[in-house]
PDB file of C-alpha atoms in Angstrom:
ATOM      1  CA  MET A 169      -0.010  -0.020   0.146  1.00 64.00           C
ATOM      2  CA  PRO A 170       1.005   3.336  -0.886  1.00 70.00           C
ATOM      3  CA  THR A 171       1.869   5.868   1.860  1.00 81.00           C
ATOM      4  CA  PRO A 172      -0.716   8.306   2.331  1.00 90.00           C
ATOM      5  CA  GLU A 173       0.692  11.941   1.138  1.00 92.00           C
ATOM      6  CA  LEU A 174      -1.276  15.115   1.087  1.00 95.00           C
ATOM      7  CA  HIS A 175      -0.568  17.940  -1.347  1.00 97.00           C
ATOM      8  CA  ILE A 176      -0.884  21.568   0.567  1.00 98.00           C
ATOM      9  CA  LEU A 177      -1.083  24.527  -1.698  1.00 98.00           C
ATOM     10  CA  THR A 178      -1.187  28.110  -0.618  1.00 97.00           C
ATOM     11  CA  ARG A 179      -3.021  31.061  -1.856  1.00 96.00           C
ATOM     12  CA  SER A 180       0.081  32.830  -3.090  1.00 96.00           C
ATOM     13  CA  GLU A 181       0.902  29.507  -5.213  1.00 97.00           C
ATOM     14  CA  LEU A 182      -2.040  29.228  -6.825  1.00 97.00           C
ATOM     15  CA  ALA A 183      -2.359  32.876  -7.605  1.00 93.00           C
ATOM     16  CA  GLY A 184       0.212  32.670 -10.258  1.00 91.00           C
ATOM     17  CA  LEU A 185      -1.283  29.841 -12.130  1.00 96.00           C
ATOM     18  CA  ASP A 186      -2.490  30.165 -15.758  1.00 95.00           C
ATOM     19  CA  ILE A 187      -5.995  28.793 -16.522  1.00 96.00           C
ATOM     20  CA  SER A 188      -8.170  29.937 -19.379  1.00 96.00           C
ATOM     21  CA  PRO A 189     -11.891  31.018 -18.935  1.00 97.00           C
ATOM     22  CA  GLN A 190     -12.475  28.328 -21.578  1.00 97.00           C
ATOM     23  CA  GLU A 191     -11.127  25.643 -19.375  1.00 97.00           C
ATOM     24  CA  VAL A 192     -12.957  26.568 -16.369  1.00 98.00           C
ATOM     25  CA  ILE A 193     -16.096  27.009 -17.997  1.00 98.00           C
ATOM     26  CA  GLY A 194     -16.067  23.772 -19.755  1.00 97.00           C
ATOM     27  CA  ALA A 195     -15.155  22.172 -16.413  1.00 97.00           C
ATOM     28  CA  VAL A 196     -18.030  23.940 -14.725  1.00 98.00           C
ATOM     29  CA  ARG A 197     -20.420  22.762 -17.397  1.00 97.00           C
ATOM     30  CA  ALA A 198     -19.211  18.739 -17.301  1.00 96.00           C
ATOM     31  CA  ALA A 199     -20.090  19.064 -13.354  1.00 97.00           C
ATOM     32  CA  TYR A 200     -23.591  20.303 -13.852  1.00 97.00           C
ATOM     33  CA  ALA A 201     -24.086  17.728 -16.680  1.00 97.00           C
ATOM     34  CA  ALA A 202     -22.518  14.856 -14.578  1.00 97.00           C
ATOM     35  CA  TYR A 203     -24.932  16.219 -11.580  1.00 97.00           C
ATOM     36  CA  ALA A 204     -27.845  15.984 -13.882  1.00 97.00           C
ATOM     37  CA  GLU A 205     -26.907  12.487 -15.252  1.00 96.00           C
ATOM     38  CA  GLY A 206     -27.024  11.324 -11.707  1.00 97.00           C
ATOM     39  CA  LYS A 207     -23.508  10.498 -11.317  1.00 97.00           C
ATOM     40  CA  SER A 208     -22.474  13.109  -8.833  1.00 97.00           C
ATOM     41  CA  ARG A 209     -23.666  13.914  -5.322  1.00 97.00           C
ATOM     42  CA  ASN A 210     -24.114  17.533  -3.881  1.00 95.00           C
ATOM     43  CA  PRO A 211     -25.973  17.730  -0.335  1.00 93.00           C
ATOM     44  CA  ALA A 212     -27.008  20.909   0.593  1.00 88.00           C
ATOM     45  CA  LYS A 213     -24.758  23.242   2.049  1.00 88.00           C
ATOM     46  CA  LEU A 214     -24.306  23.530   5.883  1.00 89.00           C
ATOM     47  CA  MET A 215     -24.441  27.019   7.125  1.00 85.00           C
ATOM     48  CA  MET A 216     -23.966  28.080  10.730  1.00 84.00           C
ATOM     49  CA  PRO A 217     -23.996  31.683  12.104  1.00 79.00           C
ATOM     50  CA  VAL A 218     -21.203  31.867  14.965  1.00 79.00           C
ATOM     51  CA  PRO A 219     -22.944  32.454  18.348  1.00 74.00           C
ATOM     52  CA  ALA A 220     -22.410  35.174  21.297  1.00 67.00           C
ATOM     53  CA  GLY A 221     -23.692  37.992  18.764  1.00 67.00           C
ATOM     54  CA  ARG A 222     -20.300  38.019  16.504  1.00 73.00           C
ATOM     55  CA  ASP A 223     -20.578  39.036  13.141  1.00 78.00           C
ATOM     56  CA  ALA A 224     -19.251  35.920  11.611  1.00 84.00           C
ATOM     57  CA  VAL A 225     -20.661  32.904   9.427  1.00 81.00           C
ATOM     58  CA  SER A 226     -19.320  29.569   8.616  1.00 89.00           C
ATOM     59  CA  TYR A 227     -20.127  27.107   5.867  1.00 89.00           C
ATOM     60  CA  ALA A 228     -19.082  23.554   5.009  1.00 95.00           C
ATOM     61  CA  MET A 229     -20.009  21.515   1.952  1.00 95.00           C
ATOM     62  CA  LEU A 230     -19.394  17.864   0.803  1.00 97.00           C
ATOM     63  CA  GLY A 231     -19.690  16.539  -2.644  1.00 97.00           C
ATOM     64  CA  PHE A 232     -18.807  13.735  -5.076  1.00 98.00           C
ATOM     65  CA  ASP A 233     -17.484  14.594  -8.498  1.00 97.00           C
ATOM     66  CA  GLY A 234     -18.768  11.532 -10.753  1.00 96.00           C
ATOM     67  CA  ALA A 235     -16.796  12.782 -13.793  1.00 94.00           C
ATOM     68  CA  LEU A 236     -13.654  13.068 -12.077  1.00 95.00           C
ATOM     69  CA  GLU A 237     -14.488  10.404  -9.435  1.00 97.00           C
ATOM     70  CA  TYR A 238     -13.026  12.792  -6.610  1.00 98.00           C
ATOM     71  CA  VAL A 239     -14.906  13.588  -3.191  1.00 98.00           C
ATOM     72  CA  GLY A 240     -14.314  17.119  -1.976  1.00 98.00           C
ATOM     73  CA  PHE A 241     -14.648  18.725   1.446  1.00 98.00           C
ATOM     74  CA  LYS A 242     -15.074  22.627   1.275  1.00 97.00           C
ATOM     75  CA  THR A 243     -15.173  24.981   4.304  1.00 96.00           C
ATOM     76  CA  SER A 244     -15.263  28.672   4.671  1.00 92.00           C
ATOM     77  CA  TYR A 245     -15.336  31.169   7.128  1.00 90.00           C
ATOM     78  CA  ARG A 246     -15.982  35.083   7.389  1.00 85.00           C
ATOM     79  CA  GLN A 247     -15.380  37.331  10.440  1.00 85.00           C
ATOM     80  CA  GLY A 248     -17.049  40.571   9.453  1.00 74.00           C
ATOM     81  CA  THR A 249     -19.655  40.758   6.677  1.00 62.00           C
ATOM     82  CA  ASP A 250     -17.680  43.840   5.466  1.00 59.00           C
ATOM     83  CA  ASN A 251     -14.222  42.328   6.012  1.00 60.00           C
ATOM     84  CA  PRO A 252     -12.555  40.700   3.000  1.00 63.00           C
ATOM     85  CA  ASP A 253      -9.276  40.163   5.095  1.00 68.00           C
ATOM     86  CA  LYS A 254     -11.088  37.954   7.353  1.00 83.00           C
ATOM     87  CA  TYR A 255     -12.610  35.332   4.871  1.00 86.00           C
ATOM     88  CA  TYR A 256     -10.794  32.167   4.870  1.00 92.00           C
ATOM     89  CA  THR A 257     -11.876  29.205   2.490  1.00 94.00           C
ATOM     90  CA  THR A 258     -10.126  25.822   1.964  1.00 98.00           C
ATOM     91  CA  ILE A 259     -10.826  22.450  -0.101  1.00 98.00           C
ATOM     92  CA  SER A 260      -9.760  18.981   0.253  1.00 98.00           C
ATOM     93  CA  LEU A 261      -9.690  16.349  -2.560  1.00 98.00           C
ATOM     94  CA  TYR A 262      -9.697  12.637  -1.988  1.00 98.00           C
ATOM     95  CA  ASP A 263      -9.303  10.378  -5.265  1.00 97.00           C
ATOM     96  CA  ASP A 264     -12.172   7.614  -5.103  1.00 96.00           C
ATOM     97  CA  THR A 265     -10.344   5.551  -7.508  1.00 95.00           C
ATOM     98  CA  THR A 266      -7.342   5.021  -5.520  1.00 94.00           C
ATOM     99  CA  GLY A 267      -8.959   5.653  -1.772  1.00 94.00           C
ATOM    100  CA  LEU A 268      -6.127   8.001  -1.446  1.00 94.00           C
ATOM    101  CA  PRO A 269      -6.090  11.876  -0.431  1.00 96.00           C
ATOM    102  CA  TYR A 270      -4.862  14.395  -3.170  1.00 97.00           C
ATOM    103  CA  VAL A 271      -4.684  18.080  -2.172  1.00 98.00           C
ATOM    104  CA  PHE A 272      -5.374  20.388   0.718  1.00 98.00           C
ATOM    105  CA  MET A 273      -5.562  23.932  -0.688  1.00 98.00           C
ATOM    106  CA  ASP A 274      -6.618  27.653  -0.445  1.00 97.00           C
ATOM    107  CA  CYS A 275     -10.203  28.166  -2.314  1.00 96.00           C
ATOM    108  CA  HIS A 276      -9.977  31.644  -3.093  1.00 94.00           C
ATOM    109  CA  ARG A 277      -8.906  31.131  -6.599  1.00 95.00           C
ATOM    110  CA  VAL A 278     -11.194  28.212  -7.304  1.00 96.00           C
ATOM    111  CA  GLY A 279     -14.446  30.029  -5.781  1.00 94.00           C
ATOM    112  CA  GLY A 280     -13.121  33.080  -8.067  1.00 93.00           C
ATOM    113  CA  SER A 281     -13.140  31.143 -11.174  1.00 96.00           C
ATOM    114  CA  ARG A 282     -15.910  28.667 -11.136  1.00 96.00           C
ATOM    115  CA  THR A 283     -18.645  31.520  -9.866  1.00 95.00           C
ATOM    116  CA  PRO A 284     -18.222  33.483 -12.799  1.00 96.00           C
ATOM    117  CA  ALA A 285     -17.991  30.221 -14.997  1.00 97.00           C
ATOM    118  CA  THR A 286     -21.332  29.590 -13.412  1.00 97.00           C
ATOM    119  CA  THR A 287     -22.840  33.171 -13.921  1.00 97.00           C
ATOM    120  CA  ALA A 288     -21.606  32.702 -17.775  1.00 98.00           C
ATOM    121  CA  LEU A 289     -23.274  29.273 -18.505  1.00 98.00           C
ATOM    122  CA  ILE A 290     -26.523  30.658 -16.711  1.00 98.00           C
ATOM    123  CA  ALA A 291     -26.340  33.805 -18.900  1.00 98.00           C
ATOM    124  CA  GLU A 292     -25.753  31.580 -21.882  1.00 98.00           C
ATOM    125  CA  GLU A 293     -28.788  29.306 -21.429  1.00 98.00           C
ATOM    126  CA  CYS A 294     -31.239  31.778 -20.169  1.00 98.00           C
ATOM    127  CA  ALA A 295     -30.593  35.218 -21.526  1.00 98.00           C
ATOM    128  CA  ARG A 296     -33.270  36.240 -24.454  1.00 97.00           C
ATOM    129  CA  PRO A 297     -32.091  35.331 -27.885  1.00 95.00           C
ATOM    130  CA  GLY A 298     -30.472  38.277 -29.136  1.00 95.00           C
ATOM    131  CA  ALA A 299     -29.416  39.671 -25.984  1.00 98.00           C
ATOM    132  CA  ARG A 300     -26.622  42.516 -26.458  1.00 98.00           C
ATOM    133  CA  SER A 301     -26.120  43.991 -22.940  1.00 98.00           C
ATOM    134  CA  ALA A 302     -24.862  43.357 -19.737  1.00 98.00           C
ATOM    135  CA  LEU A 303     -24.903  45.177 -16.314  1.00 98.00           C
ATOM    136  CA  LEU A 304     -22.660  43.823 -13.479  1.00 97.00           C
ATOM    137  CA  ILE A 305     -23.248  45.212  -9.694  1.00 95.00           C
ATOM    138  CA  GLY A 306     -20.523  44.651  -7.478  1.00 92.00           C
ATOM    139  CA  THR A 307     -16.886  44.767  -7.748  1.00 89.00           C
ATOM    140  CA  GLY A 308     -15.781  42.491  -4.837  1.00 84.00           C
ATOM    141  CA  ARG A 309     -13.157  39.710  -5.201  1.00 79.00           C
ATOM    142  CA  GLN A 310     -15.335  37.114  -6.305  1.00 77.00           C
ATOM    143  CA  SER A 311     -16.700  39.408  -9.220  1.00 86.00           C
ATOM    144  CA  LEU A 312     -13.415  40.127 -10.915  1.00 91.00           C
ATOM    145  CA  ASN A 313     -13.607  37.736 -13.585  1.00 95.00           C
ATOM    146  CA  THR A 314     -17.469  38.011 -14.294  1.00 97.00           C
ATOM    147  CA  LEU A 315     -17.529  39.830 -16.976  1.00 98.00           C
ATOM    148  CA  PRO A 316     -14.456  38.512 -18.908  1.00 97.00           C
ATOM    149  CA  TYR A 317     -16.099  35.013 -18.680  1.00 98.00           C
ATOM    150  CA  LEU A 318     -19.436  36.261 -19.527  1.00 98.00           C
ATOM    151  CA  VAL A 319     -17.798  37.610 -22.848  1.00 98.00           C
ATOM    152  CA  THR A 320     -15.786  34.485 -23.495  1.00 97.00           C
ATOM    153  CA  ARG A 321     -19.168  32.597 -23.607  1.00 97.00           C
ATOM    154  CA  MET A 322     -21.432  35.184 -25.159  1.00 98.00           C
ATOM    155  CA  PRO A 323     -19.015  37.521 -27.592  1.00 97.00           C
ATOM    156  CA  GLN A 324     -22.078  39.198 -29.385  1.00 97.00           C
ATOM    157  CA  LEU A 325     -22.846  41.168 -26.071  1.00 98.00           C
ATOM    158  CA  GLU A 326     -21.911  44.525 -27.196  1.00 97.00           C
ATOM    159  CA  LYS A 327     -22.807  46.878 -24.185  1.00 98.00           C
ATOM    160  CA  LEU A 328     -20.943  46.301 -20.904  1.00 98.00           C
ATOM    161  CA  ARG A 329     -21.137  48.212 -17.810  1.00 98.00           C
ATOM    162  CA  PHE A 330     -20.584  47.990 -14.082  1.00 97.00           C
ATOM    163  CA  PHE A 331     -21.435  49.771 -10.835  1.00 95.00           C
ATOM    164  CA  GLY A 332     -19.083  49.663  -7.827  1.00 92.00           C
ATOM    165  CA  THR A 333     -18.462  51.663  -4.773  1.00 89.00           C
ATOM    166  CA  HIS A 334     -14.940  50.573  -3.536  1.00 88.00           C
ATOM    167  CA  PRO A 335     -12.090  52.140  -5.533  1.00 91.00           C
ATOM    168  CA  GLU A 336      -9.535  49.267  -5.429  1.00 92.00           C
ATOM    169  CA  GLY A 337     -12.465  47.089  -6.688  1.00 91.00           C
ATOM    170  CA  ILE A 338     -13.583  49.476  -9.388  1.00 94.00           C
ATOM    171  CA  THR A 339      -9.825  49.663 -10.612  1.00 96.00           C
ATOM    172  CA  ALA A 340      -9.474  45.895 -10.259  1.00 95.00           C
ATOM    173  CA  THR A 341     -12.618  45.142 -12.138  1.00 96.00           C
ATOM    174  CA  ALA A 342     -11.425  47.071 -15.313  1.00 96.00           C
ATOM    175  CA  ALA A 343      -8.135  46.221 -15.290  1.00 96.00           C
ATOM    176  CA  THR A 344      -8.825  42.485 -15.407  1.00 96.00           C
ATOM    177  CA  PHE A 345     -11.774  42.829 -18.096  1.00 97.00           C
ATOM    178  CA  ALA A 346      -8.955  44.881 -20.150  1.00 97.00           C
ATOM    179  CA  GLN A 347      -6.420  41.982 -19.625  1.00 95.00           C
ATOM    180  CA  TYR A 348      -8.610  39.806 -21.549  1.00 96.00           C
ATOM    181  CA  PHE A 349     -10.217  42.104 -23.838  1.00 97.00           C
ATOM    182  CA  PRO A 350      -8.187  45.307 -24.216  1.00 96.00           C
ATOM    183  CA  ASP A 351      -9.820  46.136 -27.376  1.00 95.00           C
ATOM    184  CA  ARG A 352     -13.535  46.067 -25.568  1.00 96.00           C
ATOM    185  CA  LYS A 353     -15.237  49.345 -23.963  1.00 95.00           C
ATOM    186  CA  LEU A 354     -16.318  48.976 -20.530  1.00 96.00           C
ATOM    187  CA  GLU A 355     -18.545  51.605 -18.879  1.00 97.00           C
ATOM    188  CA  GLN A 356     -18.912  52.283 -15.132  1.00 97.00           C
ATOM    189  CA  ILE A 357     -22.451  53.807 -13.948  1.00 96.00           C
ATOM    190  CA  GLY A 358     -23.888  55.357 -11.282  1.00 93.00           C
ATOM    191  CA  ASP A 359     -27.945  54.868 -11.406  1.00 96.00           C
ATOM    192  CA  VAL A 360     -28.685  51.194 -10.935  1.00 95.00           C
ATOM    193  CA  PRO A 361     -32.424  51.066 -11.494  1.00 96.00           C
ATOM    194  CA  SER A 362     -32.036  53.156 -14.789  1.00 97.00           C
ATOM    195  CA  ALA A 363     -29.005  50.431 -15.880  1.00 98.00           C
ATOM    196  CA  VAL A 364     -31.002  47.632 -14.918  1.00 98.00           C
ATOM    197  CA  ALA A 365     -34.138  48.953 -17.174  1.00 98.00           C
ATOM    198  CA  GLU A 366     -31.559  49.067 -20.129  1.00 97.00           C
ATOM    199  CA  SER A 367     -29.858  45.804 -19.647  1.00 98.00           C
ATOM    200  CA  ASP A 368     -30.727  42.462 -21.243  1.00 98.00           C
ATOM    201  CA  ILE A 369     -28.437  40.489 -18.412  1.00 98.00           C
ATOM    202  CA  VAL A 370     -27.791  41.998 -14.979  1.00 98.00           C
ATOM    203  CA  ILE A 371     -25.662  40.457 -12.721  1.00 97.00           C
ATOM    204  CA  ALA A 372     -25.979  41.325  -8.994  1.00 95.00           C
ATOM    205  CA  ALA A 373     -22.826  40.294  -7.137  1.00 91.00           C
ATOM    206  CA  SER A 374     -22.814  43.052  -4.366  1.00 83.00           C
ATOM    207  CA  GLY A 375     -22.591  42.590  -0.519  1.00 71.00           C
ATOM    208  CA  ARG A 376     -24.269  45.108   1.428  1.00 64.00           C
ATOM    209  CA  ALA A 377     -25.170  47.148  -1.280  1.00 62.00           C
ATOM    210  CA  ALA A 378     -24.906  50.985  -1.961  1.00 74.00           C
ATOM    211  CA  HIS A 379     -27.604  50.733  -4.200  1.00 82.00           C
ATOM    212  CA  PRO A 380     -31.520  50.501  -4.350  1.00 86.00           C
ATOM    213  CA  PRO A 381     -32.474  46.404  -4.103  1.00 91.00           C
ATOM    214  CA  VAL A 382     -32.460  45.285  -7.438  1.00 94.00           C
ATOM    215  CA  ARG A 383     -36.207  44.307  -8.490  1.00 95.00           C
ATOM    216  CA  THR A 384     -36.856  41.578 -11.154  1.00 97.00           C
ATOM    217  CA  SER A 385     -39.622  43.815 -12.271  1.00 97.00           C
ATOM    218  CA  TRP A 386     -37.087  46.731 -13.118  1.00 98.00           C
ATOM    219  CA  LEU A 387     -35.892  44.286 -16.028  1.00 98.00           C
ATOM    220  CA  PRO A 388     -36.946  45.093 -19.464  1.00 98.00           C
ATOM    221  CA  PRO A 389     -39.194  42.649 -21.254  1.00 98.00           C
ATOM    222  CA  GLY A 390     -37.012  39.458 -21.768  1.00 98.00           C
ATOM    223  CA  GLY A 391     -34.322  40.769 -19.289  1.00 98.00           C
ATOM    224  CA  LEU A 392     -32.226  38.307 -16.921  1.00 98.00           C
ATOM    225  CA  LEU A 393     -31.237  38.741 -13.260  1.00 98.00           C
ATOM    226  CA  ILE A 394     -28.651  36.382 -11.984  1.00 97.00           C
ATOM    227  CA  SER A 395     -28.339  36.688  -8.266  1.00 95.00           C
ATOM    228  CA  VAL A 396     -24.838  35.616  -7.091  1.00 92.00           C
ATOM    229  CA  SER A 397     -25.934  35.180  -3.271  1.00 71.00           C
ATOM    230  CA  SER A 398     -26.474  39.005  -3.413  1.00 72.00           C
ATOM    231  CA  LYS A 399     -27.818  41.142  -0.633  1.00 80.00           C
ATOM    232  CA  GLY A 400     -28.384  43.506  -3.293  1.00 87.00           C
ATOM    233  CA  VAL A 401     -31.246  41.947  -4.776  1.00 91.00           C
ATOM    234  CA  ASP A 402     -34.886  42.569  -3.442  1.00 92.00           C
ATOM    235  CA  SER A 403     -36.595  39.649  -1.568  1.00 89.00           C
ATOM    236  CA  SER A 404     -39.359  39.925  -4.115  1.00 90.00           C
ATOM    237  CA  ALA A 405     -37.155  39.048  -6.962  1.00 91.00           C
ATOM    238  CA  LEU A 406     -38.183  35.334  -7.352  1.00 92.00           C
ATOM    239  CA  ALA A 407     -41.834  36.052  -6.816  1.00 91.00           C
ATOM    240  CA  GLU A 408     -42.072  39.021  -9.162  1.00 94.00           C
ATOM    241  CA  ALA A 409     -40.238  36.710 -12.155  1.00 95.00           C
ATOM    242  CA  ASP A 410     -42.083  34.945 -15.022  1.00 97.00           C
ATOM    243  CA  TYR A 411     -39.535  32.317 -14.838  1.00 98.00           C
ATOM    244  CA  ALA A 412     -37.396  31.282 -11.764  1.00 96.00           C
ATOM    245  CA  LEU A 413     -34.627  28.686 -11.397  1.00 96.00           C
ATOM    246  CA  ALA A 414     -31.697  27.965  -9.238  1.00 94.00           C
ATOM    247  CA  THR A 415     -28.340  26.131  -9.282  1.00 95.00           C
ATOM    248  CA  SER A 416     -29.674  24.127  -6.341  1.00 91.00           C
ATOM    249  CA  GLU A 417     -33.250  24.201  -4.714  1.00 88.00           C
ATOM    250  CA  SER A 418     -31.720  22.949  -1.449  1.00 86.00           C
ATOM    251  CA  GLN A 419     -29.143  25.337  -1.182  1.00 81.00           C
ATOM    252  CA  LEU A 420     -31.846  28.127  -2.368  1.00 81.00           C
ATOM    253  CA  GLY A 421     -33.475  27.062   1.326  1.00 73.00           C
ATOM    254  CA  VAL A 422     -30.401  27.595   3.068  1.00 70.00           C
ATOM    255  CA  THR A 423     -28.719  30.821   1.685  1.00 67.00           C
ATOM    256  CA  GLY A 424     -31.949  32.561  -0.205  1.00 66.00           C
ATOM    257  CA  SER A 425     -34.689  31.784   2.320  1.00 69.00           C
ATOM    258  CA  ARG A 426     -35.532  35.397   2.008  1.00 72.00           C
ATOM    259  CA  PHE A 427     -37.057  34.777  -1.162  1.00 75.00           C
ATOM    260  CA  ASP A 428     -39.726  32.370   0.099  1.00 67.00           C
ATOM    261  CA  SER A 429     -43.141  33.480  -0.282  1.00 64.00           C
ATOM    262  CA  GLU A 430     -45.511  34.634   2.561  1.00 60.00           C
ATOM    263  CA  ASP A 431     -47.296  31.008   2.461  1.00 61.00           C
ATOM    264  CA  GLY A 432     -43.977  29.026   2.209  1.00 62.00           C
ATOM    265  CA  ALA A 433     -41.043  28.204   0.160  1.00 65.00           C
ATOM    266  CA  ALA A 434     -39.883  29.656  -2.916  1.00 72.00           C
ATOM    267  CA  VAL A 435     -41.501  27.892  -5.776  1.00 84.00           C
ATOM    268  CA  LEU A 436     -38.749  27.273  -8.965  1.00 93.00           C
ATOM    269  CA  ASP A 437     -39.405  26.286 -12.375  1.00 96.00           C
ATOM    270  CA  ALA A 438     -36.258  24.504 -13.142  1.00 97.00           C
ATOM    271  CA  GLU A 439     -32.722  23.807 -11.189  1.00 96.00           C
ATOM    272  CA  PHE A 440     -29.770  24.778 -13.553  1.00 97.00           C
ATOM    273  CA  PRO A 441     -28.206  21.334 -14.025  1.00 97.00           C
ATOM    274  CA  ASP A 442     -31.653  19.922 -15.635  1.00 98.00           C
ATOM    275  CA  VAL A 443     -31.208  23.157 -18.200  1.00 98.00           C
ATOM    276  CA  VAL A 444     -27.764  22.395 -18.801  1.00 97.00           C
ATOM    277  CA  ALA A 445     -29.052  18.393 -19.531  1.00 97.00           C
ATOM    278  CA  GLY A 446     -31.630  20.149 -21.651  1.00 97.00           C
ATOM    279  CA  ARG A 447     -34.577  18.663 -19.909  1.00 96.00           C
ATOM    280  CA  LYS A 448     -35.768  22.135 -18.747  1.00 97.00           C
ATOM    281  CA  PRO A 449     -35.927  25.185 -20.664  1.00 98.00           C
ATOM    282  CA  GLY A 450     -33.505  28.233 -19.593  1.00 97.00           C
ATOM    283  CA  ARG A 451     -37.043  30.439 -20.113  1.00 98.00           C
ATOM    284  CA  ARG A 452     -40.373  29.915 -21.767  1.00 97.00           C
ATOM    285  CA  SER A 453     -40.550  32.654 -24.124  1.00 97.00           C
ATOM    286  CA  GLY A 454     -38.409  35.685 -25.480  1.00 96.00           C
ATOM    287  CA  ASP A 455     -40.309  37.853 -23.334  1.00 97.00           C
ATOM    288  CA  ASP A 456     -40.215  36.512 -19.739  1.00 98.00           C
ATOM    289  CA  ARG A 457     -38.380  38.316 -17.119  1.00 98.00           C
ATOM    290  CA  VAL A 458     -36.242  35.417 -15.524  1.00 98.00           C
ATOM    291  CA  PHE A 459     -34.472  35.220 -12.193  1.00 97.00           C
ATOM    292  CA  ALA A 460     -31.673  32.868 -11.459  1.00 97.00           C
ATOM    293  CA  PHE A 461     -30.289  32.301  -8.231  1.00 94.00           C
ATOM    294  CA  SER A 462     -26.569  31.273  -8.169  1.00 94.00           C
ATOM    295  CA  SER A 463     -25.290  29.518  -5.013  1.00 88.00           C
ATOM    296  CA  GLY A 464     -21.991  27.586  -5.299  1.00 86.00           C
ATOM    297  CA  MET A 465     -22.313  23.887  -5.728  1.00 94.00           C
ATOM    298  CA  VAL A 466     -19.017  21.870  -4.531  1.00 96.00           C
ATOM    299  CA  ILE A 467     -19.477  19.904  -7.453  1.00 97.00           C
ATOM    300  CA  THR A 468     -18.116  22.610  -9.641  1.00 97.00           C
ATOM    301  CA  ASP A 469     -15.537  23.716  -6.830  1.00 98.00           C
ATOM    302  CA  ILE A 470     -14.095  20.213  -7.079  1.00 98.00           C
ATOM    303  CA  PRO A 471     -12.831  20.068 -10.934  1.00 98.00           C
ATOM    304  CA  VAL A 472     -11.551  23.508 -10.632  1.00 98.00           C
ATOM    305  CA  ALA A 473      -9.718  22.837  -7.591  1.00 98.00           C
ATOM    306  CA  HIS A 474      -8.548  19.704  -9.236  1.00 98.00           C
ATOM    307  CA  ALA A 475      -7.205  21.149 -12.461  1.00 98.00           C
ATOM    308  CA  LEU A 476      -5.369  24.183 -10.264  1.00 98.00           C
ATOM    309  CA  ALA A 477      -3.972  21.191  -8.273  1.00 98.00           C
ATOM    310  CA  ALA A 478      -2.597  19.293 -11.260  1.00 97.00           C
ATOM    311  CA  LYS A 479      -1.220  22.476 -12.603  1.00 98.00           C
ATOM    312  CA  ALA A 480       0.574  23.781  -9.451  1.00 98.00           C
ATOM    313  CA  ILE A 481       1.900  19.796  -8.691  1.00 97.00           C
ATOM    314  CA  ASP A 482       3.465  19.570 -12.172  1.00 97.00           C
ATOM    315  CA  ALA A 483       5.066  23.022 -11.553  1.00 97.00           C
ATOM    316  CA  GLY A 484       6.543  21.556  -8.524  1.00 96.00           C
ATOM    317  CA  LEU A 485       4.813  23.760  -6.041  1.00 97.00           C
ATOM    318  CA  GLY A 486       3.297  22.914  -2.819  1.00 96.00           C
ATOM    319  CA  GLN A 487       4.533  20.716   0.079  1.00 96.00           C
ATOM    320  CA  LYS A 488       3.723  16.982   0.790  1.00 95.00           C
ATOM    321  CA  VAL A 489       2.789  16.031   4.344  1.00 95.00           C
ATOM    322  CA  GLN A 490       2.391  12.305   5.340  1.00 93.00           C
ATOM    323  CA  LEU A 491      -0.345  12.939   7.974  1.00 90.00           C
ATOM    324  CA  TRP A 492      -1.302   9.370   8.622  1.00 89.00           C
ATOM    325  CA  THR A 493       2.489   8.271   9.478  1.00 85.00           C
TER     326      THR A 493
END
């Protein structure tokens, strides 16, 4: 029997790795397809607010990627909703074909890649035919790749705008987009309701938003509102939609309970993996105002983490630890 070894990879080691939007989006789409086919498992996210009145919350997710045949454990802890420096997230992967541990790594780069990949896929499947404009609301660390990934998947988009309030986030958002699409124009806006009314695709990824909470009813006919677990979306958004979907109905019940109707749980028309598999449509008609709730599923973290880990290990990065000796 081989001696179990765990590769440990740090945030700085992962930050310099080259992984293309196409590679990440392909891995995430394959993960949704495998889940829709019943090959993968993704129990609902476990969320626990820390007691004693502290402004802190912890998450845990467990899943099995049937395409790669890897089990993943992801944990996240944040102290202070507005403090990005006190947000820590990790993922561990185990090879189910050999029964051996593979890697323990920082998950910041993973989340910052698979989240915009999911957004791009939702937009591709659920936007109205002929969509030409998109608006990003929020310029946090998890939003930096949103517009580059979106345009990678939907190059026909012509009018690209964003809203942000933090100078560092605004600069980083513009710089990241220019890195991928130096010849494309990106416009910063200040009036969120007016911009929403003029956008085919609206991606709300803001935390405690410095803007009016976005409503689905603000969208033009055929508009799509994607909430990336955003606090900047009004609790009426799902109820106002002509068509509503979520990446996971069970996780909507954990992290999106504020969208519940007065007489019970939120009612969805589809789960996104079924849309990827072609079993459900992304919308019923071109005039539908569609609301999509995107909550991270660990089955999408696993293949992105695996791809990054493989690149890092091939480059000789990280440490090997034999915890079980």
